């Protein structure tokens, strides 16, 4: 299947001049979505840039993730895309975390949900306990006084496979799961909010784990 091609359209009405991307030869793009005036092709058709496959460096850990009570389908869809891009081995979807059966998740994941193995469980603590008993090391992505910067943690990776635990957007990681985690890691923060959207924090964390360690 050929890659889709795009073109930049621009409203011909000077007072508007709205500029936007559209699929090549898309009839709807012939009229401005803002003022309904006609548009013109402002750039030649193009394909968006694709990043070539990158193999994780030697020594990169086996990483899975436990997503516990993530409420947003859009966040979980984005996390599937990140998991696919970073080469995570499996996602454990626990509590209210939506699964790929949800159409809104599929719309955000854009096919990644078919590439990353996943399981759904009602009880995240039970899953975390089972994974730890099977030899996984649990790393909670969370703040607090016991958290260490992830940029420091990746310098000392364990020989065991890692399960990165991400919790609810508002309530954070379940305290029961937090108690059995081997490490609590945080994203270094400087701004006023001192927190990131869970999907963004997850993306930073898994890429540091897979590609950012030093031997």
PDB file of C-alpha atoms in Angstrom:
ATOM      1  CA  UNK A   1       0.000   0.000   0.000  1.00  0.00           C
ATOM      2  CA  UNK A   2       1.578   3.318  -1.027  1.00  0.00           C
ATOM      3  CA  UNK A   3       2.263   5.885   1.673  1.00  0.00           C
ATOM      4  CA  UNK A   4      -0.268   8.726   1.833  1.00  0.00           C
ATOM      5  CA  UNK A   5       0.786  12.039   0.333  1.00  0.00           C
ATOM      6  CA  UNK A   6      -0.139  15.407   1.721  1.00  0.00           C
ATOM      7  CA  UNK A   7      -0.270  18.965   0.513  1.00  0.00           C
ATOM      8  CA  UNK A   8      -0.404  22.320   2.257  1.00  0.00           C
ATOM      9  CA  UNK A   9      -3.503  24.365   1.393  1.00  0.00           C
ATOM     10  CA  UNK A  10      -3.929  28.072   2.044  1.00  0.00           C
ATOM     11  CA  UNK A  11      -7.073  30.179   2.048  1.00  0.00           C
ATOM     12  CA  UNK A  12      -7.191  32.611  -0.867  1.00  0.00           C
ATOM     13  CA  UNK A  13      -9.016  35.208   1.193  1.00  0.00           C
ATOM     14  CA  UNK A  14      -6.277  37.596   2.466  1.00  0.00           C
ATOM     15  CA  UNK A  15      -8.201  38.467   5.605  1.00  0.00           C
ATOM     16  CA  UNK A  16      -8.177  34.788   6.587  1.00  0.00           C
ATOM     17  CA  UNK A  17      -5.042  33.213   5.002  1.00  0.00           C
ATOM     18  CA  UNK A  18      -5.631  30.015   6.992  1.00  0.00           C
ATOM     19  CA  UNK A  19      -2.903  27.439   6.188  1.00  0.00           C
ATOM     20  CA  UNK A  20      -3.392  23.732   6.857  1.00  0.00           C
ATOM     21  CA  UNK A  21      -2.334  20.224   5.735  1.00  0.00           C
ATOM     22  CA  UNK A  22      -4.649  17.917   3.811  1.00  0.00           C
ATOM     23  CA  UNK A  23      -4.480  14.641   1.946  1.00  0.00           C
ATOM     24  CA  UNK A  24      -3.455  15.143  -1.653  1.00  0.00           C
ATOM     25  CA  UNK A  25      -6.463  15.863  -3.882  1.00  0.00           C
ATOM     26  CA  UNK A  26      -8.880  15.854  -0.942  1.00  0.00           C
ATOM     27  CA  UNK A  27     -12.051  17.600  -2.232  1.00  0.00           C
ATOM     28  CA  UNK A  28     -12.964  19.038   1.166  1.00  0.00           C
ATOM     29  CA  UNK A  29      -9.619  20.857   1.291  1.00  0.00           C
ATOM     30  CA  UNK A  30     -10.617  23.021  -1.672  1.00  0.00           C
ATOM     31  CA  UNK A  31     -12.563  25.199   0.741  1.00  0.00           C
ATOM     32  CA  UNK A  32     -11.248  26.844   3.887  1.00  0.00           C
ATOM     33  CA  UNK A  33     -12.509  25.135   7.070  1.00  0.00           C
ATOM     34  CA  UNK A  34     -12.616  28.540   8.789  1.00  0.00           C
ATOM     35  CA  UNK A  35     -14.281  30.940   6.350  1.00  0.00           C
ATOM     36  CA  UNK A  36     -15.334  28.540   3.528  1.00  0.00           C
ATOM     37  CA  UNK A  37     -13.518  30.540   0.840  1.00  0.00           C
ATOM     38  CA  UNK A  38     -11.570  28.678  -1.831  1.00  0.00           C
ATOM     39  CA  UNK A  39      -8.037  27.472  -1.099  1.00  0.00           C
ATOM     40  CA  UNK A  40      -4.912  27.055  -3.161  1.00  0.00           C
ATOM     41  CA  UNK A  41      -2.112  24.517  -3.047  1.00  0.00           C
ATOM     42  CA  UNK A  42       0.719  26.273  -1.215  1.00  0.00           C
ATOM     43  CA  UNK A  43       3.306  23.475  -1.278  1.00  0.00           C
ATOM     44  CA  UNK A  44       4.011  20.551  -3.587  1.00  0.00           C
ATOM     45  CA  UNK A  45       2.622  17.166  -2.460  1.00  0.00           C
ATOM     46  CA  UNK A  46       4.878  15.364  -0.005  1.00  0.00           C
ATOM     47  CA  UNK A  47       5.125  12.319   2.252  1.00  0.00           C
ATOM     48  CA  UNK A  48       5.709  12.852   5.938  1.00  0.00           C
ATOM     49  CA  UNK A  49       9.144  11.805   7.180  1.00  0.00           C
ATOM     50  CA  UNK A  50       9.606   8.280   8.495  1.00  0.00           C
ATOM     51  CA  UNK A  51      12.243   7.469  11.089  1.00  0.00           C
ATOM     52  CA  UNK A  52      14.347   4.445  10.102  1.00  0.00           C
ATOM     53  CA  UNK A  53      14.321   1.455  12.437  1.00  0.00           C
ATOM     54  CA  UNK A  54      16.794   1.856  15.283  1.00  0.00           C
ATOM     55  CA  UNK A  55      18.087  -1.149  17.198  1.00  0.00           C
ATOM     56  CA  UNK A  56      18.403  -0.627  20.938  1.00  0.00           C
ATOM     57  CA  UNK A  57      22.030  -0.716  22.105  1.00  0.00           C
ATOM     58  CA  UNK A  58      23.604  -3.800  23.625  1.00  0.00           C
ATOM     59  CA  UNK A  59      22.645  -4.138  27.249  1.00  0.00           C
ATOM     60  CA  UNK A  60      19.241  -2.550  26.865  1.00  0.00           C
ATOM     61  CA  UNK A  61      16.841  -4.129  29.331  1.00  0.00           C
ATOM     62  CA  UNK A  62      13.761  -6.188  28.569  1.00  0.00           C
ATOM     63  CA  UNK A  63      10.962  -3.772  29.473  1.00  0.00           C
ATOM     64  CA  UNK A  64       7.263  -4.329  30.030  1.00  0.00           C
ATOM     65  CA  UNK A  65       4.787  -1.871  31.526  1.00  0.00           C
ATOM     66  CA  UNK A  66       1.912  -2.044  33.979  1.00  0.00           C
ATOM     67  CA  UNK A  67      -0.665   0.667  33.340  1.00  0.00           C
ATOM     68  CA  UNK A  68      -2.854   0.805  36.421  1.00  0.00           C
ATOM     69  CA  UNK A  69      -6.164   2.663  36.362  1.00  0.00           C
ATOM     70  CA  UNK A  70      -5.253   5.045  33.549  1.00  0.00           C
ATOM     71  CA  UNK A  71      -8.587   6.682  32.806  1.00  0.00           C
ATOM     72  CA  UNK A  72      -8.000   8.322  29.401  1.00  0.00           C
ATOM     73  CA  UNK A  73      -8.341   6.313  26.203  1.00  0.00           C
ATOM     74  CA  UNK A  74      -6.212   8.930  24.459  1.00  0.00           C
ATOM     75  CA  UNK A  75      -3.398   8.523  26.984  1.00  0.00           C
ATOM     76  CA  UNK A  76      -3.440   4.748  26.658  1.00  0.00           C
ATOM     77  CA  UNK A  77      -3.544   4.949  22.862  1.00  0.00           C
ATOM     78  CA  UNK A  78      -0.478   7.210  22.950  1.00  0.00           C
ATOM     79  CA  UNK A  79       1.222   4.780  25.340  1.00  0.00           C
ATOM     80  CA  UNK A  80       0.630   1.931  22.897  1.00  0.00           C
ATOM     81  CA  UNK A  81       2.350   3.965  20.175  1.00  0.00           C
ATOM     82  CA  UNK A  82       5.263   4.688  22.503  1.00  0.00           C
ATOM     83  CA  UNK A  83       5.501   1.055  23.568  1.00  0.00           C
ATOM     84  CA  UNK A  84       5.644  -0.032  19.941  1.00  0.00           C
ATOM     85  CA  UNK A  85       8.248   2.575  19.024  1.00  0.00           C
ATOM     86  CA  UNK A  86      10.500   1.798  21.987  1.00  0.00           C
ATOM     87  CA  UNK A  87      10.227  -1.979  21.654  1.00  0.00           C
ATOM     88  CA  UNK A  88       8.395  -2.834  24.867  1.00  0.00           C
ATOM     89  CA  UNK A  89       7.554  -6.509  25.181  1.00  0.00           C
ATOM     90  CA  UNK A  90       4.098  -6.322  26.757  1.00  0.00           C
ATOM     91  CA  UNK A  91       1.553  -3.995  28.357  1.00  0.00           C
ATOM     92  CA  UNK A  92      -0.450  -5.063  31.411  1.00  0.00           C
ATOM     93  CA  UNK A  93      -3.678  -3.035  31.431  1.00  0.00           C
ATOM     94  CA  UNK A  94      -5.155  -3.026  34.921  1.00  0.00           C
ATOM     95  CA  UNK A  95      -8.220  -1.665  36.693  1.00  0.00           C
ATOM     96  CA  UNK A  96     -10.112   0.905  34.605  1.00  0.00           C
ATOM     97  CA  UNK A  97      -7.342   1.196  32.008  1.00  0.00           C
ATOM     98  CA  UNK A  98      -9.108   0.925  28.629  1.00  0.00           C
ATOM     99  CA  UNK A  99      -8.139  -1.818  26.202  1.00  0.00           C
ATOM    100  CA  UNK A 100      -7.851  -1.815  22.397  1.00  0.00           C
ATOM    101  CA  UNK A 101     -11.496  -2.870  22.179  1.00  0.00           C
ATOM    102  CA  UNK A 102     -12.282   0.819  22.740  1.00  0.00           C
ATOM    103  CA  UNK A 103     -12.595   2.686  19.400  1.00  0.00           C
ATOM    104  CA  UNK A 104     -11.185   5.946  20.792  1.00  0.00           C
ATOM    105  CA  UNK A 105      -8.028   4.141  21.883  1.00  0.00           C
ATOM    106  CA  UNK A 106      -7.616   2.656  18.413  1.00  0.00           C
ATOM    107  CA  UNK A 107      -7.982   6.107  16.863  1.00  0.00           C
ATOM    108  CA  UNK A 108      -5.017   7.353  18.894  1.00  0.00           C
ATOM    109  CA  UNK A 109      -2.871   4.206  18.757  1.00  0.00           C
ATOM    110  CA  UNK A 110      -3.001   4.173  14.918  1.00  0.00           C
ATOM    111  CA  UNK A 111      -2.304   0.455  14.595  1.00  0.00           C
ATOM    112  CA  UNK A 112       0.238   0.106  17.405  1.00  0.00           C
ATOM    113  CA  UNK A 113      -2.390  -1.754  19.443  1.00  0.00           C
ATOM    114  CA  UNK A 114      -2.044  -4.678  17.014  1.00  0.00           C
ATOM    115  CA  UNK A 115       1.750  -4.815  17.389  1.00  0.00           C
ATOM    116  CA  UNK A 116       2.251  -4.732  21.164  1.00  0.00           C
ATOM    117  CA  UNK A 117       1.109  -7.781  23.170  1.00  0.00           C
ATOM    118  CA  UNK A 118      -1.231  -6.831  25.987  1.00  0.00           C
ATOM    119  CA  UNK A 119      -3.254  -8.339  28.801  1.00  0.00           C
ATOM    120  CA  UNK A 120      -6.155  -6.927  30.794  1.00  0.00           C
ATOM    121  CA  UNK A 121      -6.601  -7.546  34.526  1.00  0.00           C
ATOM    122  CA  UNK A 122      -9.043  -6.148  37.121  1.00  0.00           C
ATOM    123  CA  UNK A 123      -6.480  -5.996  39.947  1.00  0.00           C
ATOM    124  CA  UNK A 124      -3.157  -4.262  39.351  1.00  0.00           C
ATOM    125  CA  UNK A 125      -1.684  -5.242  42.717  1.00  0.00           C
ATOM    126  CA  UNK A 126      -2.191  -8.941  42.011  1.00  0.00           C
ATOM    127  CA  UNK A 127      -0.508  -8.554  38.635  1.00  0.00           C
ATOM    128  CA  UNK A 128       2.405  -6.664  40.172  1.00  0.00           C
ATOM    129  CA  UNK A 129       2.842  -9.357  42.841  1.00  0.00           C
ATOM    130  CA  UNK A 130       2.809 -12.119  40.216  1.00  0.00           C
ATOM    131  CA  UNK A 131       5.334 -10.333  38.013  1.00  0.00           C
ATOM    132  CA  UNK A 132       7.681  -9.764  40.940  1.00  0.00           C
ATOM    133  CA  UNK A 133       7.386 -13.415  41.967  1.00  0.00           C
ATOM    134  CA  UNK A 134       8.328 -14.351  38.397  1.00  0.00           C
ATOM    135  CA  UNK A 135      11.609 -12.441  38.618  1.00  0.00           C
ATOM    136  CA  UNK A 136      10.723  -9.030  37.235  1.00  0.00           C
ATOM    137  CA  UNK A 137      11.983  -5.847  38.871  1.00  0.00           C
ATOM    138  CA  UNK A 138       9.235  -3.271  39.361  1.00  0.00           C
ATOM    139  CA  UNK A 139       9.997   0.397  38.777  1.00  0.00           C
ATOM    140  CA  UNK A 140       7.260   2.862  39.690  1.00  0.00           C
ATOM    141  CA  UNK A 141       7.093   6.082  37.695  1.00  0.00           C
ATOM    142  CA  UNK A 142       6.149   8.382  40.551  1.00  0.00           C
ATOM    143  CA  UNK A 143       7.286  11.334  42.645  1.00  0.00           C
ATOM    144  CA  UNK A 144       7.837  11.535  46.391  1.00  0.00           C
ATOM    145  CA  UNK A 145      10.765  11.578  48.795  1.00  0.00           C
ATOM    146  CA  UNK A 146      11.895   8.079  47.852  1.00  0.00           C
ATOM    147  CA  UNK A 147      12.014   8.777  44.127  1.00  0.00           C
ATOM    148  CA  UNK A 148      15.339   9.013  42.330  1.00  0.00           C
ATOM    149  CA  UNK A 149      15.794  10.748  38.964  1.00  0.00           C
ATOM    150  CA  UNK A 150      15.381   8.317  36.110  1.00  0.00           C
ATOM    151  CA  UNK A 151      18.447   9.828  34.481  1.00  0.00           C
ATOM    152  CA  UNK A 152      20.427   8.493  37.457  1.00  0.00           C
ATOM    153  CA  UNK A 153      18.603   5.170  37.700  1.00  0.00           C
ATOM    154  CA  UNK A 154      19.380   4.124  34.118  1.00  0.00           C
ATOM    155  CA  UNK A 155      23.098   4.137  34.933  1.00  0.00           C
ATOM    156  CA  UNK A 156      22.558   1.068  37.120  1.00  0.00           C
ATOM    157  CA  UNK A 157      20.223  -1.275  35.312  1.00  0.00           C
ATOM    158  CA  UNK A 158      19.371  -4.613  36.916  1.00  0.00           C
ATOM    159  CA  UNK A 159      20.005  -7.945  35.173  1.00  0.00           C
ATOM    160  CA  UNK A 160      16.324  -8.782  35.650  1.00  0.00           C
ATOM    161  CA  UNK A 161      13.646  -7.585  33.210  1.00  0.00           C
ATOM    162  CA  UNK A 162      11.933  -4.355  34.240  1.00  0.00           C
ATOM    163  CA  UNK A 163       8.230  -3.613  34.560  1.00  0.00           C
ATOM    164  CA  UNK A 164       7.593   0.122  34.497  1.00  0.00           C
ATOM    165  CA  UNK A 165       4.500   0.982  36.543  1.00  0.00           C
ATOM    166  CA  UNK A 166       2.423   4.037  35.595  1.00  0.00           C
ATOM    167  CA  UNK A 167      -0.590   4.989  37.692  1.00  0.00           C
ATOM    168  CA  UNK A 168      -3.761   7.050  37.520  1.00  0.00           C
ATOM    169  CA  UNK A 169      -3.510  10.549  36.045  1.00  0.00           C
ATOM    170  CA  UNK A 170      -4.712  12.192  39.278  1.00  0.00           C
ATOM    171  CA  UNK A 171      -4.192   9.691  42.115  1.00  0.00           C
ATOM    172  CA  UNK A 172      -0.840   8.322  40.964  1.00  0.00           C
ATOM    173  CA  UNK A 173       0.456   4.817  41.594  1.00  0.00           C
ATOM    174  CA  UNK A 174      -1.575   2.603  43.934  1.00  0.00           C
ATOM    175  CA  UNK A 175       0.211   2.638  47.356  1.00  0.00           C
ATOM    176  CA  UNK A 176      -0.076  -1.152  47.543  1.00  0.00           C
ATOM    177  CA  UNK A 177       1.849  -1.502  44.288  1.00  0.00           C
ATOM    178  CA  UNK A 178       4.273   1.233  45.304  1.00  0.00           C
ATOM    179  CA  UNK A 179       5.217  -0.668  48.464  1.00  0.00           C
ATOM    180  CA  UNK A 180       6.459  -3.689  46.531  1.00  0.00           C
ATOM    181  CA  UNK A 181       8.316  -1.770  43.820  1.00  0.00           C
ATOM    182  CA  UNK A 182      12.082  -2.168  43.743  1.00  0.00           C
ATOM    183  CA  UNK A 183      12.648   1.429  42.669  1.00  0.00           C
ATOM    184  CA  UNK A 184      10.635   4.627  42.476  1.00  0.00           C
ATOM    185  CA  UNK A 185      11.855   6.804  39.613  1.00  0.00           C
ATOM    186  CA  UNK A 186      10.854  10.301  38.550  1.00  0.00           C
ATOM    187  CA  UNK A 187      11.329  12.581  35.572  1.00  0.00           C
ATOM    188  CA  UNK A 188      13.482  15.601  36.541  1.00  0.00           C
ATOM    189  CA  UNK A 189      11.230  18.649  36.764  1.00  0.00           C
ATOM    190  CA  UNK A 190      11.900  22.380  36.959  1.00  0.00           C
ATOM    191  CA  UNK A 191       8.556  24.076  36.271  1.00  0.00           C
ATOM    192  CA  UNK A 192       5.689  25.171  38.478  1.00  0.00           C
ATOM    193  CA  UNK A 193       3.502  22.078  38.023  1.00  0.00           C
ATOM    194  CA  UNK A 194       6.216  19.514  38.886  1.00  0.00           C
ATOM    195  CA  UNK A 195       4.374  16.843  36.946  1.00  0.00           C
ATOM    196  CA  UNK A 196       3.728  15.762  33.364  1.00  0.00           C
ATOM    197  CA  UNK A 197       0.863  14.162  31.515  1.00  0.00           C
ATOM    198  CA  UNK A 198       1.165  10.430  32.211  1.00  0.00           C
ATOM    199  CA  UNK A 199       1.562   9.508  28.536  1.00  0.00           C
ATOM    200  CA  UNK A 200       4.367  12.045  28.097  1.00  0.00           C
ATOM    201  CA  UNK A 201       6.143  10.937  31.278  1.00  0.00           C
ATOM    202  CA  UNK A 202       5.767   7.315  30.174  1.00  0.00           C
ATOM    203  CA  UNK A 203       7.289   8.148  26.785  1.00  0.00           C
ATOM    204  CA  UNK A 204      10.326   9.828  28.321  1.00  0.00           C
ATOM    205  CA  UNK A 205      10.809   6.957  30.757  1.00  0.00           C
ATOM    206  CA  UNK A 206      10.607   4.053  28.315  1.00  0.00           C
ATOM    207  CA  UNK A 207      12.937   5.703  25.822  1.00  0.00           C
ATOM    208  CA  UNK A 208      15.491   6.383  28.555  1.00  0.00           C
ATOM    209  CA  UNK A 209      15.238   2.774  29.659  1.00  0.00           C
ATOM    210  CA  UNK A 210      15.579   1.370  26.161  1.00  0.00           C
ATOM    211  CA  UNK A 211      17.990   3.822  24.532  1.00  0.00           C
ATOM    212  CA  UNK A 212      19.394   6.179  27.177  1.00  0.00           C
ATOM    213  CA  UNK A 213      21.483   3.975  29.454  1.00  0.00           C
ATOM    214  CA  UNK A 214      25.240   4.058  29.605  1.00  0.00           C
ATOM    215  CA  UNK A 215      27.443   0.995  29.885  1.00  0.00           C
TER     216      UNK A 215
END
